[in-house]
């Protein structure tokens, strides 16, 4: 029986995923967590056949969780299941080491197919994302990055933490970086998003956290 571990800070979402997963007699949820830190500890202990994680987590960006897993247990595949736009996050997730990306709100059949594909050793991406990545790899010129796409993984993480109501000091403590580094990232984010001041940055980041969109 294939063992699957869930990382998401919404209990109802985890409950729904578990019901869906366990409709398949050969799949079982072996554990779950609402934070990246507790999730990582349990995943390393349980060695599941698949991890399903969100991008937005209370303590750490899901991309960082994937990178940690890649460093500590690279054979455990990860499927990202998130509300955030796949065109912004899917390629980043794959670079971090994920095997698939699926947006919340997709059909249950699509989710089951993604899980089955990754458990069989494959990858799972939408046609739109697959075409985009293939164009990039083949050297086809794509439009210059703008807006949120221009942010680095770290800048996106800080952008989300700002939208979650975290101060620079709290972000500094959580990410183990200096307050000056946080302020430098904030300035870079404002410049890349063409935001006039800190209030605009806060407004846009809250929209991103709550709705998965900015602007």
Coordinates of C-alpha atoms in Angstrom, one line a residue:
X1 CA 0.0 0.0 0.0
X2 CA 1.3 3.4 -1.0
X3 CA 1.8 5.8 1.9
X4 CA 1.0 9.6 1.4
X5 CA 1.8 12.4 3.7
X6 CA -0.1 15.8 3.7
X7 CA 1.3 19.2 4.6
X8 CA -1.3 22.0 4.6
X9 CA -2.4 24.4 7.3
X10 CA -6.1 24.0 6.6
X11 CA -7.6 21.0 8.6
X12 CA -10.7 20.7 6.3
X13 CA -8.5 20.6 3.2
X14 CA -6.4 17.8 4.7
X15 CA -9.5 16.0 5.7
X16 CA -10.9 16.2 2.2
X17 CA -7.7 15.1 0.7
X18 CA -7.5 12.1 3.0
X19 CA -11.1 11.1 2.0
X20 CA -10.2 11.3 -1.7
X21 CA -6.9 9.5 -1.4
X22 CA -8.3 6.6 0.7
X23 CA -11.0 6.0 -1.9
X24 CA -8.3 4.1 -3.6
X25 CA -7.7 0.8 -1.8
X26 CA -3.9 0.9 -2.6
X27 CA -3.4 4.4 -1.1
X28 CA -3.3 5.5 2.5
X29 CA -2.5 8.7 4.3
X30 CA 0.2 7.9 6.8
X31 CA 0.4 11.3 8.4
X32 CA -0.3 15.0 8.1
X33 CA 1.1 18.4 9.4
X34 CA 0.1 22.0 9.4
X35 CA 3.6 23.4 9.3
X36 CA 6.8 22.7 7.3
X37 CA 8.9 22.1 10.3
X38 CA 6.7 19.4 11.9
X39 CA 6.0 18.0 8.4
X40 CA 9.7 17.6 7.6
X41 CA 10.4 15.9 10.9
X42 CA 7.5 13.4 10.4
X43 CA 8.3 12.8 6.7
X44 CA 11.9 11.9 7.5
X45 CA 10.6 9.5 10.2
X46 CA 7.9 7.9 8.2
X47 CA 9.5 7.9 4.7
X48 CA 6.2 8.1 2.7
X49 CA 5.9 7.2 -0.9
X50 CA 4.6 10.7 -1.7
X51 CA 4.3 14.1 0.0
X52 CA 1.5 16.5 -1.0
X53 CA 2.2 20.1 0.2
X54 CA 0.8 23.6 -0.2
X55 CA 3.0 26.5 -1.0
X56 CA 1.7 28.8 1.7
X57 CA 2.6 27.5 5.1
X58 CA 2.7 29.3 8.5
X59 CA 6.3 28.8 9.2
X60 CA 8.1 28.4 5.9
X61 CA 7.4 28.6 2.1
X62 CA 6.6 25.3 0.6
X63 CA 9.4 25.7 -1.9
X64 CA 11.8 25.7 1.0
X65 CA 10.3 22.5 2.4
X66 CA 10.8 20.9 -1.0
X67 CA 14.4 22.0 -1.0
X68 CA 15.0 20.7 2.5
X69 CA 13.5 17.3 1.5
X70 CA 15.7 17.2 -1.6
X71 CA 18.7 17.7 0.6
X72 CA 17.8 15.2 3.3
X73 CA 15.7 12.6 1.5
X74 CA 15.8 13.2 -2.3
X75 CA 14.0 9.9 -3.2
X76 CA 10.7 11.1 -1.6
X77 CA 8.6 12.7 -4.4
X78 CA 6.5 15.8 -3.8
X79 CA 3.3 17.0 -5.4
X80 CA 2.5 20.7 -4.8
X81 CA -1.3 21.4 -4.3
X82 CA -1.8 25.1 -4.1
X83 CA -4.2 28.0 -4.8
X84 CA -1.4 30.0 -6.4
X85 CA -1.1 30.5 -10.1
X86 CA 0.8 27.6 -11.6
X87 CA 2.5 29.9 -14.2
X88 CA 4.2 31.6 -11.3
X89 CA 5.0 28.7 -9.0
X90 CA 5.1 25.5 -11.0
X91 CA 8.5 25.9 -12.6
X92 CA 9.9 27.1 -9.3
X93 CA 8.5 24.1 -7.6
X94 CA 10.0 21.8 -10.2
X95 CA 13.4 23.5 -9.9
X96 CA 13.2 23.0 -6.2
X97 CA 12.7 19.2 -6.7
X98 CA 8.9 18.7 -6.9
X99 CA 7.5 16.1 -9.3
X100 CA 4.2 17.9 -10.0
X101 CA 2.1 21.0 -9.5
X102 CA -1.7 21.1 -9.3
X103 CA -3.9 24.1 -8.4
X104 CA -6.6 23.8 -5.8
X105 CA -10.0 23.7 -7.3
X106 CA -9.1 21.2 -9.9
X107 CA -11.2 18.1 -10.4
X108 CA -10.9 15.1 -8.1
X109 CA -10.1 13.0 -11.2
X110 CA -7.2 15.3 -12.1
X111 CA -5.8 15.1 -8.6
X112 CA -6.1 11.3 -8.5
X113 CA -4.3 11.1 -11.9
X114 CA -1.5 13.4 -10.7
X115 CA -1.0 11.2 -7.6
X116 CA -1.0 8.0 -9.6
X117 CA 1.4 9.4 -12.2
X118 CA 4.0 10.5 -9.5
X119 CA 3.6 7.3 -7.6
X120 CA 4.4 5.5 -10.8
X121 CA 7.6 7.4 -11.2
X122 CA 6.4 10.2 -13.5
X123 CA 5.7 13.9 -13.3
X124 CA 2.4 15.8 -13.4
X125 CA 2.0 19.3 -14.9
X126 CA -0.8 20.9 -16.8
X127 CA -0.4 21.2 -20.5
X128 CA 0.0 25.0 -20.2
X129 CA 2.9 24.7 -17.8
X130 CA 4.5 21.8 -19.7
X131 CA 4.4 23.9 -22.9
X132 CA 5.9 26.9 -21.2
X133 CA 8.8 24.8 -19.7
X134 CA 9.5 23.1 -23.0
X135 CA 9.6 26.4 -24.8
X136 CA 12.1 27.7 -22.2
X137 CA 14.3 24.6 -22.5
X138 CA 14.2 24.6 -26.3
X139 CA 15.4 28.2 -26.4
X140 CA 12.1 29.7 -27.7
X141 CA 12.1 33.4 -26.7
X142 CA 9.4 34.2 -24.1
X143 CA 8.2 37.6 -22.9
X144 CA 10.4 39.2 -20.3
X145 CA 9.4 38.5 -16.7
X146 CA 7.5 41.2 -15.0
X147 CA 5.6 41.6 -11.7
X148 CA 5.6 38.6 -9.4
X149 CA 7.3 36.5 -11.9
X150 CA 10.4 38.7 -11.6
X151 CA 10.7 38.0 -7.9
X152 CA 13.2 35.4 -6.6
X153 CA 12.0 32.5 -4.5
X154 CA 13.2 34.3 -1.4
X155 CA 11.5 37.5 -2.4
X156 CA 8.3 35.6 -3.0
X157 CA 8.6 34.0 0.5
X158 CA 9.1 37.4 2.1
X159 CA 6.2 38.9 0.1
X160 CA 3.9 36.2 1.4
X161 CA 5.1 36.7 5.0
X162 CA 4.4 40.4 4.7
X163 CA 0.9 39.6 3.5
X164 CA 0.5 37.3 6.5
X165 CA 1.0 40.2 8.8
X166 CA 4.6 39.5 9.8
X167 CA 6.9 42.4 10.7
X168 CA 10.5 42.7 9.4
X169 CA 11.7 41.5 12.8
X170 CA 9.4 38.5 12.8
X171 CA 10.5 37.7 9.2
X172 CA 14.1 38.0 10.2
X173 CA 13.7 35.6 13.1
X174 CA 11.7 33.1 11.1
X175 CA 14.0 33.0 8.1
X176 CA 17.2 33.4 10.2
X177 CA 18.4 36.4 8.3
X178 CA 19.3 39.9 9.5
X179 CA 16.7 42.7 9.6
X180 CA 18.9 44.6 7.2
X181 CA 18.6 41.7 4.7
X182 CA 14.8 41.7 5.1
X183 CA 14.7 45.4 4.5
X184 CA 16.8 45.0 1.3
X185 CA 14.5 42.3 0.0
X186 CA 11.5 44.6 0.8
X187 CA 13.1 47.4 -1.2
X188 CA 13.8 45.0 -4.1
X189 CA 10.2 43.7 -4.1
X190 CA 8.8 47.3 -4.1
X191 CA 11.1 48.2 -7.1
X192 CA 10.2 45.1 -9.1
X193 CA 6.5 45.5 -8.5
X194 CA 6.6 49.3 -9.0
X195 CA 5.0 50.0 -5.6
X196 CA 5.3 53.5 -4.2
X197 CA 5.6 52.8 -0.5
X198 CA 5.3 50.2 2.3
X199 CA 1.6 50.6 2.5
X200 CA 1.3 49.6 -1.2
X201 CA 3.5 46.6 -0.6
X202 CA 1.4 45.5 2.4
X203 CA -1.8 45.9 0.4
X204 CA -0.5 43.9 -2.6
X205 CA 0.9 41.1 -0.4
X206 CA -2.3 40.7 1.6
X207 CA -4.2 40.4 -1.7
X208 CA -1.7 37.7 -2.8
X209 CA -2.0 35.7 0.5
X210 CA -5.8 35.9 0.6
X211 CA -6.8 35.6 -3.0
X212 CA -3.7 34.2 -4.8
X213 CA -3.5 37.4 -6.9
X214 CA -2.0 40.8 -6.7
X215 CA -2.7 44.1 -8.4

